[in-house]
mmCIF file of C-alpha atoms in Angstrom:
data_model
loop_
_atom_site.group_PDB
_atom_site.id
_atom_site.type_symbol
_atom_site.label_atom_id
_atom_site.label_comp_id
_atom_site.label_asym_id
_atom_site.label_seq_id
_atom_site.Cartn_x
_atom_site.Cartn_y
_atom_site.Cartn_z
ATOM 1 C CA MET A 1 30.682 -2.467 26.585
ATOM 2 C CA GLY A 2 32.717 0.724 26.825
ATOM 3 C CA SER A 3 31.321 4.039 25.644
ATOM 4 C CA MET A 4 34.214 4.970 23.057
ATOM 5 C CA VAL A 5 37.695 4.146 22.475
ATOM 6 C CA GLY A 6 40.132 6.880 23.639
ATOM 7 C CA THR A 7 37.921 8.280 26.298
ATOM 8 C CA ASP A 8 37.225 7.828 30.036
ATOM 9 C CA SER A 9 33.674 9.076 29.771
ATOM 10 C CA ILE A 10 30.938 6.756 31.531
ATOM 11 C CA THR A 11 28.475 8.181 28.986
ATOM 12 C CA THR A 12 29.177 8.177 25.350
ATOM 13 C CA PRO A 13 30.443 11.558 23.990
ATOM 14 C CA ILE A 14 28.559 13.223 21.222
ATOM 15 C CA VAL A 15 31.123 13.804 18.369
ATOM 16 C CA SER A 16 29.498 16.553 16.336
ATOM 17 C CA CYS A 17 31.827 16.515 13.378
ATOM 18 C CA THR A 18 30.935 16.188 9.702
ATOM 19 C CA THR A 19 34.471 15.364 8.426
ATOM 20 C CA HIS A 20 37.702 13.651 9.873
ATOM 21 C CA TRP A 21 41.139 14.400 9.254
ATOM 22 C CA PHE A 22 44.200 12.204 8.630
ATOM 23 C CA LYS A 23 47.655 12.771 10.145
ATOM 24 C CA ASN A 24 49.448 12.108 7.028
ATOM 25 C CA SER A 25 49.152 10.474 3.506
ATOM 26 C CA ARG A 26 50.287 7.184 4.782
ATOM 27 C CA ASP A 27 47.374 7.025 7.308
ATOM 28 C CA LEU A 28 44.946 8.064 4.456
ATOM 29 C CA ILE A 29 46.058 5.263 2.130
ATOM 30 C CA ALA A 30 45.971 2.630 5.075
ATOM 31 C CA PHE A 31 42.446 3.856 5.617
ATOM 32 C CA LYS A 32 41.400 3.514 1.984
ATOM 33 C CA GLU A 33 43.011 -0.045 1.766
ATOM 34 C CA GLY A 34 41.093 -1.171 4.811
ATOM 35 C CA ARG A 35 44.184 -1.526 6.988
ATOM 36 C CA ARG A 36 43.311 1.174 9.338
ATOM 37 C CA HIS A 37 39.864 1.844 10.994
ATOM 38 C CA SER A 38 39.013 5.604 11.078
ATOM 39 C CA PHE A 39 36.313 7.925 9.962
ATOM 40 C CA GLU A 40 36.074 10.155 6.989
ATOM 41 C CA TYR A 41 32.786 11.809 6.436
ATOM 42 C CA GLY A 42 29.587 11.934 8.499
ATOM 43 C CA ARG A 43 27.518 10.391 6.044
ATOM 44 C CA TYR A 44 29.671 7.381 6.007
ATOM 45 C CA GLY A 45 29.992 6.855 9.749
ATOM 46 C CA ASN A 46 30.517 8.584 13.082
ATOM 47 C CA PRO A 47 32.132 7.700 16.345
ATOM 48 C CA THR A 48 28.971 8.209 18.324
ATOM 49 C CA VAL A 49 26.816 6.263 15.803
ATOM 50 C CA LYS A 50 29.452 3.361 15.705
ATOM 51 C CA VAL A 51 29.046 2.877 19.585
ATOM 52 C CA LEU A 52 25.214 2.716 19.046
ATOM 53 C CA GLU A 53 25.712 0.178 16.181
ATOM 54 C CA ASP A 54 28.048 -2.029 18.213
ATOM 55 C CA LYS A 55 25.421 -1.841 21.267
ATOM 56 C CA ILE A 56 22.683 -3.113 18.868
ATOM 57 C CA SER A 57 24.695 -5.687 17.291
ATOM 58 C CA ALA A 58 25.276 -7.126 20.869
ATOM 59 C CA LEU A 59 21.649 -7.127 21.601
ATOM 60 C CA GLU A 60 20.829 -8.767 18.225
ATOM 61 C CA ARG A 61 23.752 -11.271 18.451
ATOM 62 C CA ALA A 62 24.660 -9.846 15.129
ATOM 63 C CA GLU A 63 28.053 -9.540 13.423
ATOM 64 C CA SER A 64 27.239 -5.909 12.194
ATOM 65 C CA THR A 65 24.604 -3.325 12.396
ATOM 66 C CA LEU A 66 23.776 -0.146 10.393
ATOM 67 C CA VAL A 67 21.871 2.613 11.991
ATOM 68 C CA THR A 68 19.726 4.759 9.732
ATOM 69 C CA SER A 69 17.490 7.983 9.873
ATOM 70 C CA SER A 70 14.193 6.204 9.981
ATOM 71 C CA GLY A 71 12.794 2.511 10.035
ATOM 72 C CA MET A 72 11.620 3.110 6.542
ATOM 73 C CA ASN A 73 15.119 4.119 5.367
ATOM 74 C CA ALA A 74 16.297 0.821 6.815
ATOM 75 C CA ILE A 75 13.719 -1.109 4.924
ATOM 76 C CA VAL A 76 14.205 0.752 1.631
ATOM 77 C CA ALA A 77 18.048 0.340 1.866
ATOM 78 C CA THR A 78 17.914 -3.317 2.602
ATOM 79 C CA LEU A 79 15.504 -3.976 -0.134
ATOM 80 C CA LEU A 80 17.498 -1.878 -2.703
ATOM 81 C CA ALA A 81 20.640 -3.371 -1.725
ATOM 82 C CA LEU A 82 19.738 -7.105 -1.660
ATOM 83 C CA VAL A 83 17.055 -7.375 -4.368
ATOM 84 C CA PRO A 84 18.436 -6.769 -8.044
ATOM 85 C CA PRO A 85 16.430 -4.849 -10.447
ATOM 86 C CA GLY A 86 15.006 -6.700 -13.404
ATOM 87 C CA VAL A 87 15.711 -10.164 -12.098
ATOM 88 C CA GLY A 88 14.898 -10.113 -8.333
ATOM 89 C CA HIS A 89 11.893 -11.713 -6.737
ATOM 90 C CA VAL A 90 10.520 -10.621 -3.196
ATOM 91 C CA VAL A 91 7.893 -12.708 -1.381
ATOM 92 C CA THR A 92 6.154 -10.768 1.257
ATOM 93 C CA THR A 93 2.870 -11.036 3.404
ATOM 94 C CA ALA A 94 -0.515 -9.402 3.035
ATOM 95 C CA GLU A 95 -0.135 -8.126 6.728
ATOM 96 C CA CYS A 96 3.138 -6.366 7.149
ATOM 97 C CA TYR A 97 3.864 -2.550 7.681
ATOM 98 C CA SER A 98 1.857 -0.760 5.360
ATOM 99 C CA GLU A 99 4.534 1.752 3.899
ATOM 100 C CA ALA A 100 6.795 -1.161 3.399
ATOM 101 C CA ARG A 101 4.114 -3.230 1.504
ATOM 102 C CA ALA A 102 3.402 -0.035 -0.556
ATOM 103 C CA PHE A 103 7.225 0.348 -1.464
ATOM 104 C CA ILE A 104 7.453 -3.288 -2.486
ATOM 105 C CA ARG A 105 4.201 -3.315 -4.512
ATOM 106 C CA ASP A 106 4.424 0.044 -6.219
ATOM 107 C CA LYS A 107 8.182 0.938 -6.338
ATOM 108 C CA LEU A 108 10.013 -2.305 -6.542
ATOM 109 C CA SER A 109 7.606 -3.778 -9.160
ATOM 110 C CA ARG A 110 8.344 -0.756 -11.371
ATOM 111 C CA MET A 111 12.097 -1.527 -11.128
ATOM 112 C CA GLY A 112 11.285 -4.897 -12.673
ATOM 113 C CA VAL A 113 11.295 -6.717 -9.264
ATOM 114 C CA LYS A 114 8.786 -9.846 -9.177
ATOM 115 C CA VAL A 115 6.525 -9.526 -6.153
ATOM 116 C CA THR A 116 4.414 -12.344 -4.773
ATOM 117 C CA PHE A 117 2.186 -11.815 -1.757
ATOM 118 C CA VAL A 118 1.416 -14.982 0.545
ATOM 119 C CA GLU A 119 -0.751 -15.288 3.721
ATOM 120 C CA LEU A 120 1.224 -15.309 6.886
ATOM 121 C CA ASN A 121 2.115 -18.756 7.837
ATOM 122 C CA ASP A 122 0.736 -20.300 4.652
ATOM 123 C CA THR A 123 3.639 -22.448 4.174
ATOM 124 C CA GLU A 124 2.287 -24.680 1.600
ATOM 125 C CA THR A 125 1.951 -21.628 -0.872
ATOM 126 C CA LEU A 126 5.262 -20.291 0.236
ATOM 127 C CA LYS A 127 6.975 -23.574 -0.562
ATOM 128 C CA ALA A 128 5.198 -23.607 -4.064
ATOM 129 C CA VAL A 129 6.503 -20.160 -4.706
ATOM 130 C CA LEU A 130 10.081 -21.094 -3.364
ATOM 131 C CA ASP A 131 10.038 -23.944 -5.757
ATOM 132 C CA GLN A 132 10.152 -21.699 -8.713
ATOM 133 C CA GLY A 133 13.751 -21.272 -7.775
ATOM 134 C CA ASP A 134 13.947 -17.414 -8.265
ATOM 135 C CA VAL A 135 12.879 -15.912 -4.897
ATOM 136 C CA THR A 136 15.616 -13.454 -3.919
ATOM 137 C CA LEU A 137 14.325 -12.359 -0.436
ATOM 138 C CA PHE A 138 11.374 -13.251 1.916
ATOM 139 C CA TYR A 139 10.331 -10.098 3.941
ATOM 140 C CA THR A 140 7.667 -9.645 6.685
ATOM 141 C CA ASP A 141 7.020 -8.433 10.223
ATOM 142 C CA SER A 142 6.621 -10.598 13.405
ATOM 143 C CA PRO A 143 4.550 -9.627 15.227
ATOM 144 C CA THR A 144 2.318 -7.751 12.670
ATOM 145 C CA ASN A 145 0.518 -4.600 13.126
ATOM 146 C CA PRO A 146 -2.294 -4.263 14.249
ATOM 147 C CA HIS A 147 -3.365 -7.836 14.678
ATOM 148 C CA LEU A 148 -0.111 -9.085 16.297
ATOM 149 C CA LYS A 149 0.158 -12.222 14.109
ATOM 150 C CA CYS A 150 3.398 -14.167 14.504
ATOM 151 C CA ILE A 151 5.355 -15.852 11.806
ATOM 152 C CA ASP A 152 7.211 -19.088 12.683
ATOM 153 C CA ILE A 153 10.667 -17.450 11.849
ATOM 154 C CA LYS A 154 12.755 -20.762 12.160
ATOM 155 C CA LEU A 155 10.548 -22.723 9.854
ATOM 156 C CA VAL A 156 10.346 -19.920 7.143
ATOM 157 C CA ALA A 157 14.117 -19.484 7.452
ATOM 158 C CA GLU A 158 14.704 -23.352 6.836
ATOM 159 C CA LEU A 159 12.252 -23.211 3.811
ATOM 160 C CA CYS A 160 13.945 -20.245 2.321
ATOM 161 C CA HIS A 161 17.515 -21.059 2.841
ATOM 162 C CA ARG A 162 16.935 -24.493 1.144
ATOM 163 C CA LYS A 163 16.224 -22.663 -1.865
ATOM 164 C CA GLY A 164 18.906 -19.979 -1.535
ATOM 165 C CA SER A 165 16.677 -17.275 -0.505
ATOM 166 C CA LEU A 166 17.371 -14.559 2.189
ATOM 167 C CA VAL A 167 15.029 -13.816 4.976
ATOM 168 C CA CYS A 168 14.448 -10.277 6.460
ATOM 169 C CA ILE A 169 12.140 -9.861 9.305
ATOM 170 C CA ASP A 170 11.109 -6.468 10.824
ATOM 171 C CA SER A 171 11.028 -7.042 14.540
ATOM 172 C CA THR A 172 9.911 -3.651 15.733
ATOM 173 C CA LEU A 173 6.742 -4.639 17.501
ATOM 174 C CA SER A 174 9.000 -7.381 19.498
ATOM 175 C CA SER A 175 12.064 -5.302 20.354
ATOM 176 C CA PRO A 176 15.421 -6.989 20.780
ATOM 177 C CA ILE A 177 14.458 -7.703 24.295
ATOM 178 C CA ASN A 178 11.563 -9.988 23.455
ATOM 179 C CA GLN A 179 12.925 -11.745 20.322
ATOM 180 C CA LYS A 180 16.402 -12.593 18.903
ATOM 181 C CA THR A 181 15.421 -12.801 15.383
ATOM 182 C CA LEU A 182 18.752 -13.689 14.084
ATOM 183 C CA THR A 183 19.200 -16.670 16.313
ATOM 184 C CA LEU A 184 16.043 -17.917 14.832
ATOM 185 C CA GLY A 185 17.486 -18.080 11.394
ATOM 186 C CA ALA A 186 16.704 -14.834 9.803
ATOM 187 C CA ASP A 187 19.476 -13.233 7.772
ATOM 188 C CA ILE A 188 18.495 -9.604 8.477
ATOM 189 C CA VAL A 189 16.460 -8.099 11.189
ATOM 190 C CA VAL A 190 15.246 -4.452 10.796
ATOM 191 C CA HIS A 191 13.673 -2.128 13.506
ATOM 192 C CA SER A 192 12.182 1.311 13.603
ATOM 193 C CA ALA A 193 14.441 2.207 16.472
ATOM 194 C CA THR A 194 12.026 5.208 16.965
ATOM 195 C CA LYS A 195 9.700 2.680 18.949
ATOM 196 C CA TYR A 196 11.076 0.350 21.769
ATOM 197 C CA ILE A 197 14.824 0.855 21.326
ATOM 198 C CA ALA A 198 14.742 4.716 21.629
ATOM 199 C CA GLY A 199 11.600 4.455 23.766
ATOM 200 C CA HIS A 200 10.842 7.985 24.538
ATOM 201 C CA HIS A 201 8.916 9.442 21.611
ATOM 202 C CA ASP A 202 11.649 12.050 20.896
ATOM 203 C CA VAL A 203 13.888 10.503 18.058
ATOM 204 C CA ILE A 204 13.328 8.972 14.682
ATOM 205 C CA ALA A 205 15.697 6.316 13.517
ATOM 206 C CA GLY A 206 16.105 2.793 12.109
ATOM 207 C CA CYS A 207 18.528 -0.178 12.327
ATOM 208 C CA ILE A 208 19.619 -3.075 10.318
ATOM 209 C CA SER A 209 21.464 -6.076 11.607
ATOM 210 C CA GLY A 210 22.919 -9.314 10.131
ATOM 211 C CA SER A 211 26.128 -10.710 8.952
ATOM 212 C CA ASP A 212 29.307 -8.479 8.045
ATOM 213 C CA ALA A 213 28.820 -9.493 4.344
ATOM 214 C CA LEU A 214 25.156 -8.443 4.057
ATOM 215 C CA ILE A 215 25.434 -5.401 6.151
ATOM 216 C CA SER A 216 28.377 -4.163 3.988
ATOM 217 C CA ARG A 217 26.212 -4.395 0.770
ATOM 218 C CA ILE A 218 23.437 -2.464 2.533
ATOM 219 C CA ARG A 219 25.886 0.074 3.811
ATOM 220 C CA VAL A 220 26.976 0.955 0.251
ATOM 221 C CA TRP A 221 23.455 1.701 -0.892
ATOM 222 C CA HIS A 222 22.798 3.746 2.388
ATOM 223 C CA HIS A 223 25.852 5.866 1.500
ATOM 224 C CA ASN A 224 24.394 6.562 -1.809
ATOM 225 C CA ILE A 225 20.799 7.323 -0.768
ATOM 226 C CA GLY A 226 21.607 9.273 2.314
ATOM 227 C CA GLY A 227 19.836 8.457 5.653
ATOM 228 C CA ALA A 228 22.656 9.032 8.057
ATOM 229 C CA ILE A 229 21.534 9.567 11.631
ATOM 230 C CA SER A 230 23.124 12.661 13.505
ATOM 231 C CA PRO A 231 25.404 11.857 16.376
ATOM 232 C CA ASP A 232 22.841 13.728 18.647
ATOM 233 C CA ALA A 233 20.179 11.263 17.765
ATOM 234 C CA ALA A 234 22.519 8.453 18.228
ATOM 235 C CA TYR A 235 23.325 9.622 21.671
ATOM 236 C CA MET A 236 19.608 9.792 22.640
ATOM 237 C CA ILE A 237 19.063 6.265 21.420
ATOM 238 C CA ILE A 238 22.217 4.970 23.353
ATOM 239 C CA ARG A 239 20.599 6.617 26.516
ATOM 240 C CA GLY A 240 17.264 4.903 25.725
ATOM 241 C CA LEU A 241 18.989 1.474 25.391
ATOM 242 C CA LYS A 242 19.987 1.734 29.018
ATOM 243 C CA THR A 243 16.422 1.430 30.120
ATOM 244 C CA MET A 244 14.823 -0.700 27.325
ATOM 245 C CA ALA A 245 14.888 -3.951 29.225
ATOM 246 C CA LEU A 246 13.185 -2.174 32.248
ATOM 247 C CA ARG A 247 10.576 -0.471 29.997
ATOM 248 C CA VAL A 248 9.771 -3.456 27.693
ATOM 249 C CA GLU A 249 9.464 -5.774 30.750
ATOM 250 C CA THR A 250 6.979 -3.313 32.255
ATOM 251 C CA GLN A 251 5.015 -3.089 28.985
ATOM 252 C CA ASN A 252 5.027 -6.849 28.547
ATOM 253 C CA ARG A 253 3.334 -7.169 32.015
ATOM 254 C CA THR A 254 0.969 -4.379 31.558
ATOM 255 C CA ALA A 255 -0.045 -5.703 28.079
ATOM 256 C CA LEU A 256 -0.572 -9.251 29.139
ATOM 257 C CA ARG A 257 -2.516 -8.345 32.388
ATOM 258 C CA MET A 258 -4.946 -6.003 30.407
ATOM 259 C CA ALA A 259 -5.448 -8.537 27.588
ATOM 260 C CA ARG A 260 -6.485 -11.035 30.103
ATOM 261 C CA LEU A 261 -8.992 -8.613 31.711
ATOM 262 C CA LEU A 262 -10.454 -7.313 28.549
ATOM 263 C CA GLU A 263 -10.765 -10.867 27.170
ATOM 264 C CA ASN A 264 -13.366 -11.449 29.831
ATOM 265 C CA HIS A 265 -15.057 -7.983 29.535
ATOM 266 C CA PRO A 266 -18.729 -7.901 28.194
ATOM 267 C CA MET A 267 -18.026 -4.835 26.153
ATOM 268 C CA ILE A 268 -15.093 -6.606 24.108
ATOM 269 C CA GLU A 269 -15.725 -8.956 21.393
ATOM 270 C CA ARG A 270 -12.106 -9.927 20.715
ATOM 271 C CA VAL A 271 -8.627 -9.253 21.900
ATOM 272 C CA TYR A 272 -5.542 -9.699 19.713
ATOM 273 C CA TYR A 273 -2.449 -10.431 21.786
ATOM 274 C CA PRO A 274 -0.080 -13.368 21.177
ATOM 275 C CA GLY A 275 0.588 -13.638 24.949
ATOM 276 C CA LEU A 276 -2.950 -15.010 25.457
ATOM 277 C CA ASN A 277 -3.533 -18.862 25.566
ATOM 278 C CA THR A 278 -6.556 -18.296 23.268
ATOM 279 C CA SER A 279 -4.591 -16.554 20.567
ATOM 280 C CA PRO A 280 -3.844 -18.596 17.465
ATOM 281 C CA TRP A 281 -0.430 -17.314 17.413
ATOM 282 C CA HIS A 282 0.410 -18.126 21.028
ATOM 283 C CA HIS A 283 2.342 -21.428 20.328
ATOM 284 C CA ILE A 284 4.555 -19.638 17.910
ATOM 285 C CA ALA A 285 5.045 -16.502 20.230
ATOM 286 C CA LYS A 286 5.724 -18.692 22.975
ATOM 287 C CA SER A 287 8.538 -20.745 21.052
ATOM 288 C CA GLN A 288 10.378 -17.633 19.775
ATOM 289 C CA MET A 289 9.739 -14.729 22.128
ATOM 290 C CA SER A 290 10.666 -14.144 25.880
ATOM 291 C CA GLY A 291 7.666 -11.624 26.047
ATOM 292 C CA SER A 292 4.725 -10.819 23.816
ATOM 293 C CA GLY A 293 5.207 -7.110 23.682
ATOM 294 C CA GLY A 294 3.545 -3.964 24.931
ATOM 295 C CA ILE A 295 0.646 -3.611 22.300
ATOM 296 C CA ILE A 296 -2.786 -5.082 22.350
ATOM 297 C CA SER A 297 -5.539 -4.634 19.827
ATOM 298 C CA PHE A 298 -9.205 -5.352 20.666
ATOM 299 C CA GLU A 299 -12.600 -4.956 19.081
ATOM 300 C CA VAL A 300 -15.235 -3.076 21.167
ATOM 301 C CA ALA A 301 -18.883 -4.155 21.106
ATOM 302 C CA SER A 302 -19.932 -0.757 19.297
ATOM 303 C CA ASP A 303 -19.538 1.009 15.962
ATOM 304 C CA LEU A 304 -17.288 3.706 14.691
ATOM 305 C CA HIS A 305 -18.589 6.492 16.717
ATOM 306 C CA GLY A 306 -19.081 4.403 19.874
ATOM 307 C CA VAL A 307 -15.413 3.420 19.955
ATOM 308 C CA MET A 308 -14.607 7.192 19.156
ATOM 309 C CA ARG A 309 -16.478 8.045 22.513
ATOM 310 C CA PHE A 310 -14.417 5.432 24.313
ATOM 311 C CA ILE A 311 -11.250 6.705 23.028
ATOM 312 C CA ASP A 312 -12.151 10.342 23.875
ATOM 313 C CA ALA A 313 -13.088 9.419 27.379
ATOM 314 C CA LEU A 314 -9.576 8.026 28.216
ATOM 315 C CA GLU A 315 -7.627 10.353 30.272
ATOM 316 C CA ILE A 316 -4.042 8.712 30.359
ATOM 317 C CA PRO A 317 -3.051 7.610 26.693
ATOM 318 C CA PHE A 318 -2.513 9.996 23.885
ATOM 319 C CA ILE A 319 -4.539 9.613 20.654
ATOM 320 C CA ALA A 320 -1.431 9.178 18.404
ATOM 321 C CA THR A 321 0.278 6.848 16.087
ATOM 322 C CA SER A 322 3.509 5.129 16.781
ATOM 323 C CA LEU A 323 4.427 2.801 19.730
ATOM 324 C CA GLY A 324 6.751 1.748 22.191
ATOM 325 C CA GLY A 325 7.510 4.789 24.254
ATOM 326 C CA CYS A 326 7.052 5.560 27.945
ATOM 327 C CA GLU A 327 3.698 7.222 27.332
ATOM 328 C CA SER A 328 0.804 5.017 26.470
ATOM 329 C CA LEU A 329 -0.915 5.696 23.011
ATOM 330 C CA VAL A 330 -4.113 4.651 21.688
ATOM 331 C CA GLN A 331 -5.738 4.853 18.182
ATOM 332 C CA GLN A 332 -8.560 3.487 16.089
ATOM 333 C CA PRO A 333 -6.808 2.103 12.894
ATOM 334 C CA ALA A 334 -9.916 2.620 10.754
ATOM 335 C CA VAL A 335 -9.491 6.275 11.412
ATOM 336 C CA MET A 336 -5.721 6.787 12.080
ATOM 337 C CA SER A 337 -4.447 4.718 9.295
ATOM 338 C CA PHE A 338 -7.442 3.808 6.860
ATOM 339 C CA TRP A 339 -9.369 6.945 6.845
ATOM 340 C CA GLY A 340 -10.867 7.581 3.458
ATOM 341 C CA GLN A 341 -10.240 3.953 2.191
ATOM 342 C CA SER A 342 -12.964 1.737 0.766
ATOM 343 C CA ASP A 343 -14.793 -0.739 2.972
ATOM 344 C CA GLU A 344 -13.462 -3.350 0.620
ATOM 345 C CA GLU A 345 -9.854 -2.269 1.318
ATOM 346 C CA LYS A 346 -10.317 -2.090 5.156
ATOM 347 C CA ALA A 347 -11.886 -5.577 4.886
ATOM 348 C CA LYS A 348 -9.035 -7.017 3.059
ATOM 349 C CA ASN A 349 -6.711 -5.770 5.762
ATOM 350 C CA GLY A 350 -8.935 -7.087 8.735
ATOM 351 C CA ILE A 351 -9.656 -3.526 9.811
ATOM 352 C CA LYS A 352 -13.022 -3.183 11.376
ATOM 353 C CA ASP A 353 -14.503 0.264 12.484
ATOM 354 C CA ASN A 354 -14.578 -0.953 16.269
ATOM 355 C CA LEU A 355 -10.840 -2.089 16.385
ATOM 356 C CA VAL A 356 -8.589 -0.338 18.972
ATOM 357 C CA ARG A 357 -4.869 -0.594 19.152
ATOM 358 C CA PHE A 358 -3.458 0.378 22.453
ATOM 359 C CA SER A 359 0.375 0.730 22.971
ATOM 360 C CA PHE A 360 1.202 0.621 26.672
ATOM 361 C CA GLY A 361 3.687 3.009 28.184
ATOM 362 C CA ILE A 362 5.307 2.649 31.647
ATOM 363 C CA GLU A 363 2.443 3.968 33.713
ATOM 364 C CA LYS A 364 1.038 1.985 36.732
ATOM 365 C CA PHE A 365 -1.136 -0.809 35.631
ATOM 366 C CA GLU A 366 -3.944 0.084 37.990
ATOM 367 C CA ASP A 367 -4.188 3.528 36.612
ATOM 368 C CA ILE A 368 -4.252 2.264 33.095
ATOM 369 C CA LYS A 369 -6.861 -0.311 33.932
ATOM 370 C CA ASP A 370 -9.157 2.059 35.734
ATOM 371 C CA ASP A 371 -8.947 4.502 32.769
ATOM 372 C CA ILE A 372 -9.804 1.928 30.290
ATOM 373 C CA LEU A 373 -12.730 0.516 32.241
ATOM 374 C CA GLN A 374 -14.129 4.061 32.846
ATOM 375 C CA GLY A 375 -13.871 4.746 29.226
ATOM 376 C CA LEU A 376 -15.794 1.599 28.172
ATOM 377 C CA GLU A 377 -18.590 2.926 30.499
ATOM 378 C CA LYS A 378 -18.817 5.889 28.486
ATOM 379 C CA ILE A 379 -19.877 4.167 25.381
#
């Protein structure tokens, strides 16, 4: 795809402009009536951002894409635009992005939206809820964080569409390289573009892809609530897109090799990774993903403090939240995300004190392997 109409630049120019002018009133009226494509104000669109949106649409095989200031902004804009207050009904899963789950549970419900939680891939319960005939939208992640469960997107889409319900999937942990969510039947796919899409731990962004009709509805809400991305950030993501396939393929390979190794390590009780033949989600992942992603989670044969000793002994990864960048990151969800929460709350979310989540970067596999193995010896 070209970088920008009207330029001969190989790289996409950064158009640092808040407002655009019209040559005459005739052009302005043509723009207002939709007969002329142009830009008006930076919150409504920008040439650099438009190039990014078109590139993501091509990756997702979508008619249209909206890029936002964060993944959470993408989720909120989608839900506010597509789920009417007072009469809407959202079905979501117990394991999905915690901030999205909290927004649906605490904020949408206060707006009069009915909220129903179902277990991932509990299709019988989902069918029963859909039979009520009032479900507006089904929302979840695939794969999920941190247990990397996969939902059968094609099946769920078929069930929902029979009852006139929309399907929105957060595919952040798969990336557009590993999973073409829209071709599987979802109506909307959202990403935290901060992660694999941008890929360098240096920009915050989100994106929403789908049909022209749905994205147009979301775009109206996006204009109202703000959340426009800067052209500089858009340029950085465009640059990241150029290497995304290379990065993700490397991360896929490292994660799979490390998952197989750890699965047979005496200090590891369980490995969560859909690329493993032993994973209960393997058959689903194999049917809808070309790669299983760059994250693995595993339970160490130790307690909270023993796992801390393991993590502190690692030399390559950073102890940090987020994922999908060039640098490896490691975290203990019981500390990073659930610190201060009750044992009951942690148990409800499947969070054990000995659980580790590892997001692989693009370092050499042998270096990562040696580091993890020496860290396990320090427990």
